Short mmCIF file of C-alpha atoms and ligand atoms in Angstrom, two decimals:
data_model
loop_
_atom_site.label_atom_id
_atom_site.label_comp_id
_atom_site.label_asym_id
_atom_site.label_seq_id
_atom_site.Cartn_x
_atom_site.Cartn_y
_atom_site.Cartn_z
CA UNK B 12 0.00 0.00 0.00
CA UNK B 13 1.33 3.40 -0.97
CA UNK B 14 1.66 6.14 1.61
CA UNK B 15 -1.29 8.57 1.71
CA UNK B 16 -1.26 12.10 3.12
CA UNK B 17 -4.58 13.57 4.23
CA UNK B 18 -4.48 17.24 5.28
CA UNK B 19 -7.00 18.09 7.99
CA UNK B 20 -9.06 21.15 7.18
CA UNK B 21 -9.58 21.71 10.91
CA UNK B 22 -6.42 23.82 10.69
CA UNK B 23 -7.57 25.63 7.54
CA UNK B 24 -9.48 28.92 7.28
CA UNK B 25 -13.15 27.85 7.48
CA UNK B 26 -14.25 31.02 5.65
CA UNK B 27 -12.15 30.04 2.60
CA UNK B 28 -12.57 26.28 2.43
CA UNK B 29 -12.64 26.04 -1.39
CA UNK B 30 -9.29 27.86 -1.65
CA UNK B 31 -7.87 25.85 1.23
CA UNK B 32 -8.82 22.62 -0.55
CA UNK B 33 -6.98 23.87 -3.66
CA UNK B 34 -3.96 24.80 -1.55
CA UNK B 35 -3.22 21.13 -0.86
CA UNK B 36 -3.57 19.81 -4.40
CA UNK B 37 -1.61 16.58 -4.60
CA UNK B 38 -2.98 15.35 -1.27
CA UNK B 39 -4.69 11.96 -1.41
CA UNK B 40 -7.76 12.88 0.61
CA UNK B 41 -9.06 15.91 2.48
CA UNK B 42 -9.62 14.99 6.12
CA UNK B 43 -12.85 16.55 7.39
CA UNK B 44 -13.27 16.62 11.18
CA UNK B 45 -16.92 16.57 12.19
CA UNK B 46 -17.40 17.42 15.90
CA UNK B 47 -20.70 17.69 17.75
CA UNK B 48 -19.81 19.30 21.12
CA UNK B 49 -20.90 16.06 22.84
CA UNK B 50 -18.50 13.28 21.85
CA UNK B 51 -15.73 15.90 21.96
CA UNK B 52 -15.75 19.39 23.50
CA UNK B 53 -15.68 21.21 20.17
CA UNK B 54 -18.10 21.97 17.34
CA UNK B 55 -17.16 22.15 13.67
CA UNK B 56 -19.28 21.32 10.65
CA UNK B 57 -21.81 18.89 9.23
CA UNK B 58 -23.39 17.52 6.07
CA UNK B 59 -24.17 20.86 4.32
CA UNK B 60 -20.51 21.94 4.38
CA UNK B 61 -19.40 18.48 3.24
CA UNK B 62 -21.77 18.81 0.28
CA UNK B 63 -20.34 22.22 -0.60
CA UNK B 64 -16.77 20.94 -0.30
CA UNK B 65 -17.55 18.05 -2.63
CA UNK B 66 -18.50 20.60 -5.27
CA UNK B 67 -15.38 22.68 -4.63
CA UNK B 68 -12.72 19.98 -4.99
CA UNK B 69 -11.90 16.76 -6.85
CA UNK B 70 -9.94 15.48 -3.87
CA UNK B 71 -12.02 12.79 -2.15
CA UNK B 72 -13.26 13.47 1.37
CA UNK B 73 -12.20 11.45 4.41
CA UNK B 74 -14.85 12.33 7.01
CA UNK B 75 -13.82 11.70 10.62
CA UNK B 76 -16.96 11.80 12.72
CA UNK B 77 -16.28 12.69 16.35
CA UNK B 78 -19.96 12.53 17.22
CA UNK B 79 -22.39 10.68 19.46
CA UNK B 80 -24.77 8.22 17.84
CA UNK B 81 -22.92 7.71 14.55
CA UNK B 82 -25.37 4.84 13.87
CA UNK B 83 -27.91 7.55 13.20
CA UNK B 84 -25.79 10.26 11.56
CA UNK B 85 -22.87 8.63 9.73
CA UNK B 86 -24.75 7.12 6.75
CA UNK B 87 -25.71 10.61 5.53
CA UNK B 88 -22.06 11.42 4.87
CA UNK B 89 -21.75 8.36 2.62
CA UNK B 90 -25.04 9.22 0.95
CA UNK B 91 -23.94 12.72 -0.07
CA UNK B 92 -20.67 11.41 -1.51
CA UNK B 93 -17.89 11.24 1.10
CA UNK B 94 -15.41 8.61 -0.10
CA UNK B 95 -14.53 7.43 3.39
CA UNK B 96 -16.57 7.64 6.59
CA UNK B 97 -14.96 7.06 9.98
CA UNK B 98 -17.04 6.52 13.11
CA UNK B 99 -15.68 6.13 16.64
CA UNK B 100 -15.72 2.68 18.24
CA UNK B 101 -16.59 4.30 21.59
CA UNK B 102 -19.73 5.91 20.16
CA UNK B 103 -21.14 3.27 17.82
CA UNK B 104 -23.95 1.09 19.18
CA UNK B 105 -23.83 -1.48 16.37
CA UNK B 106 -20.52 -1.06 14.54
CA UNK B 107 -21.01 -4.04 12.23
CA UNK B 108 -24.41 -2.85 11.06
CA UNK B 109 -23.06 0.69 10.66
CA UNK B 110 -19.96 -0.37 8.68
CA UNK B 111 -22.14 -2.46 6.37
CA UNK B 112 -24.50 0.45 5.85
CA UNK B 113 -21.62 2.82 5.00
CA UNK B 114 -20.26 0.32 2.47
CA UNK B 115 -23.70 -0.29 1.01
CA UNK B 116 -23.96 3.45 0.38
CA UNK B 117 -20.71 3.35 -1.58
CA UNK B 118 -18.13 4.71 0.86
CA UNK B 119 -15.17 3.11 2.57
CA UNK B 120 -16.06 2.15 6.16
CA UNK B 121 -13.58 3.12 8.85
CA UNK B 122 -13.46 2.91 12.64
CA UNK B 123 -11.48 5.18 14.98
CA UNK B 124 -10.07 4.41 18.42
CA UNK B 125 -9.37 7.05 21.08
CA UNK B 126 -6.04 6.68 22.89
CA UNK B 127 -7.47 4.62 25.77
CA UNK B 128 -9.43 2.21 23.56
CA UNK B 129 -7.61 -1.04 22.74
CA UNK B 130 -7.74 -2.65 19.30
CA UNK B 131 -7.89 -6.25 20.52
CA UNK B 132 -11.65 -6.45 21.29
CA UNK B 133 -12.35 -5.51 17.67
CA UNK B 134 -10.26 -8.23 16.00
CA UNK B 135 -13.29 -10.16 14.75
CA UNK B 136 -14.74 -6.99 13.17
CA UNK B 137 -11.76 -6.31 10.93
CA UNK B 138 -13.24 -7.85 7.75
CA UNK B 139 -16.07 -5.28 8.00
CA UNK B 140 -13.65 -2.35 7.80
CA UNK B 141 -11.63 -0.62 5.09
CA UNK B 142 -9.56 1.51 7.45
CA UNK B 143 -8.69 1.79 11.15
CA UNK B 144 -7.87 5.18 12.65
CA UNK B 145 -5.58 5.18 15.66
CA UNK B 146 -5.85 8.56 17.39
CA UNK B 147 -2.47 9.86 18.48
CA UNK B 148 -4.01 12.69 20.54
CA UNK B 149 -7.25 12.89 22.49
CA UNK B 150 -9.72 13.94 19.79
CA UNK B 151 -11.22 17.41 19.78
CA UNK B 152 -8.57 19.91 18.74
CA UNK B 153 -5.81 20.44 16.22
CA UNK B 154 -2.28 21.42 17.18
CA UNK B 155 -1.85 19.02 20.13
CA UNK B 156 1.36 17.10 20.84
CA UNK B 157 1.75 13.61 19.40
CA UNK B 158 1.32 10.83 21.99
CA UNK B 159 4.34 8.52 21.68
CA UNK B 160 2.59 6.05 23.94
CA UNK B 161 0.35 5.15 20.98
CA UNK B 162 3.21 3.66 18.95
CA UNK B 163 2.82 0.16 20.46
CA UNK B 164 -0.89 0.20 19.56
CA UNK B 165 -0.04 1.15 15.97
CA UNK B 166 2.40 -1.80 15.87
CA UNK B 167 -0.13 -4.24 17.33
CA UNK B 168 -2.80 -3.05 14.92
CA UNK B 169 -0.50 -3.51 11.93
CA UNK B 170 0.31 -7.03 13.17
CA UNK B 171 -3.39 -7.89 13.44
CA UNK B 172 -4.07 -6.59 9.92
CA UNK B 173 -1.13 -8.59 8.53
CA UNK B 174 -2.08 -11.74 10.43
CA UNK B 175 -5.56 -11.64 8.93
CA UNK B 176 -4.13 -10.70 5.54
CA UNK B 177 -6.71 -7.94 5.07
CA UNK B 178 -6.36 -4.87 2.81
CA UNK B 179 -7.15 -2.47 5.67
CA UNK B 180 -5.53 0.97 5.67
CA UNK B 181 -4.07 2.14 9.00
CA UNK B 182 -4.50 5.85 9.61
CA UNK B 183 -2.93 7.99 12.32
CA UNK B 184 -4.36 11.35 13.36
CA UNK B 185 -3.08 13.90 15.86
CA UNK B 186 0.29 15.59 16.16
CA UNK B 187 1.55 14.03 12.92
CA UNK B 188 4.38 16.24 11.61
CA UNK B 189 7.89 16.17 10.18
CA UNK B 190 9.06 15.29 13.71
CA UNK B 191 6.74 12.30 14.20
CA UNK B 192 5.63 10.90 10.83
CA UNK B 193 8.60 8.58 10.43
CA UNK B 194 7.93 6.86 13.76
CA UNK B 195 4.29 6.36 12.72
CA UNK B 196 5.32 4.85 9.38
CA UNK B 197 7.90 2.57 10.99
CA UNK B 198 5.24 1.36 13.44
CA UNK B 199 2.83 0.46 10.63
CA UNK B 200 0.70 3.46 9.63
CA UNK B 201 0.15 4.07 5.93
CA UNK B 202 -2.40 6.94 5.97
CA UNK B 203 -1.31 10.14 7.69
CA UNK B 204 -3.59 12.98 8.77
CA UNK B 205 -1.83 16.29 9.31
CA UNK B 206 -3.55 19.55 10.20
CA UNK B 207 -1.20 22.13 11.67
CA UNK B 208 1.83 20.49 10.00
CA UNK B 209 0.25 21.28 6.61
CA UNK B 210 -1.94 24.37 7.01
CA UNK B 211 0.43 25.95 9.51
CA UNK B 212 3.10 26.13 6.80
CA UNK B 213 3.63 28.90 4.22
CA UNK B 214 3.31 26.39 1.38
CA UNK B 215 0.80 23.67 2.34
CA UNK B 216 1.25 21.72 -0.92
CA UNK B 217 5.00 21.58 -0.36
CA UNK B 218 4.38 20.41 3.23
CA UNK B 219 2.29 17.53 1.85
CA UNK B 220 5.09 16.56 -0.54
CA UNK B 221 7.73 16.71 2.19
CA UNK B 222 5.64 14.60 4.60
CA UNK B 223 5.05 12.06 1.85
CA UNK B 224 8.78 11.78 1.10
CA UNK B 225 9.57 11.27 4.77
CA UNK B 226 6.84 8.66 5.23
CA UNK B 227 7.82 6.78 2.07
CA UNK B 228 11.44 6.61 3.14
CA UNK B 229 10.53 5.40 6.63
CA UNK B 230 8.14 2.81 5.20
CA UNK B 231 10.85 1.34 2.97
CA UNK B 232 12.90 0.50 6.03
CA UNK B 233 9.99 -0.68 8.18
CA UNK B 234 9.89 -4.35 9.15
CA UNK B 235 6.13 -4.61 8.58
CA UNK B 236 6.42 -3.31 5.01
CA UNK B 237 9.47 -5.42 4.10
CA UNK B 238 7.51 -8.58 4.77
CA UNK B 239 5.11 -7.77 1.87
C1 DX5 A 12 -8.29 16.14 16.23
C2 DX5 A 12 -8.63 15.87 14.79
C3 DX5 A 12 -7.47 15.94 13.90
C4 DX5 A 12 -6.78 17.30 13.88
C5 DX5 A 12 -5.32 17.02 13.74
O1 DX5 A 12 -9.27 15.66 17.06
O2 DX5 A 12 -9.21 14.58 14.62
O3 DX5 A 12 -7.78 15.54 12.57
O4 DX5 A 12 -7.17 18.14 12.85
O5 DX5 A 12 -4.62 18.22 13.83
P1 DX5 A 12 -3.05 18.22 14.04
O6 DX5 A 12 -2.45 17.53 12.85
O7 DX5 A 12 -2.72 19.67 14.11
O8 DX5 A 12 -2.77 17.48 15.32
ZN1 ZN A 13 -9.40 13.85 12.52
#
């Protein structure tokens, strides 16, 4: 699996989202953080803005739903055309039914884990998922420091995916930057969300290219990637 870089528009200027989407041309996906002020203590955007963004860019949308009751709300994001829909394991009541519904509506189904949520209880659900998101900060805000203590969980998750021989992407989100992306890649991540490390730079497109180069180089030397 090739490395993918997904800039998070949480760190972009919300009044200029169409321009901000253009500013990261060359990115694989745009990461869209949906927050409801309940699952996390912050409020961002919802379906209407996702619909507008879809019209403003050809880059597919990776919607990360930090919301309560995703069973009820997540399918709408697939319905309007998000290419990937991520719900949180801690919030989903029926994750298997929800993942199947997201796939039925034509999107990739993805499940996110907060830092204190282990991957192991979800091993049997892996065939239902196209991507796992390991949070490397407590969700809710951009610009937080990367949690090194998540590296073992990234390694264990990569091992589980390899053991089951499934084509699941492994995304990391939170504090991913030039200083941390290589450790994430070495541990087994192949999809990298970066907010402040992209939109905080003078040239966001160049930041995407530089992060990709770093991640690709680190992946080449990673034990988990060499085995494939
Ligand atoms: C945080 C969000 C992230 C956030 C990452 O809860 O899920 O996607 O935008 O921002 P940085 O890369 O600045 O940590
Ligand atoms: Zn996110």
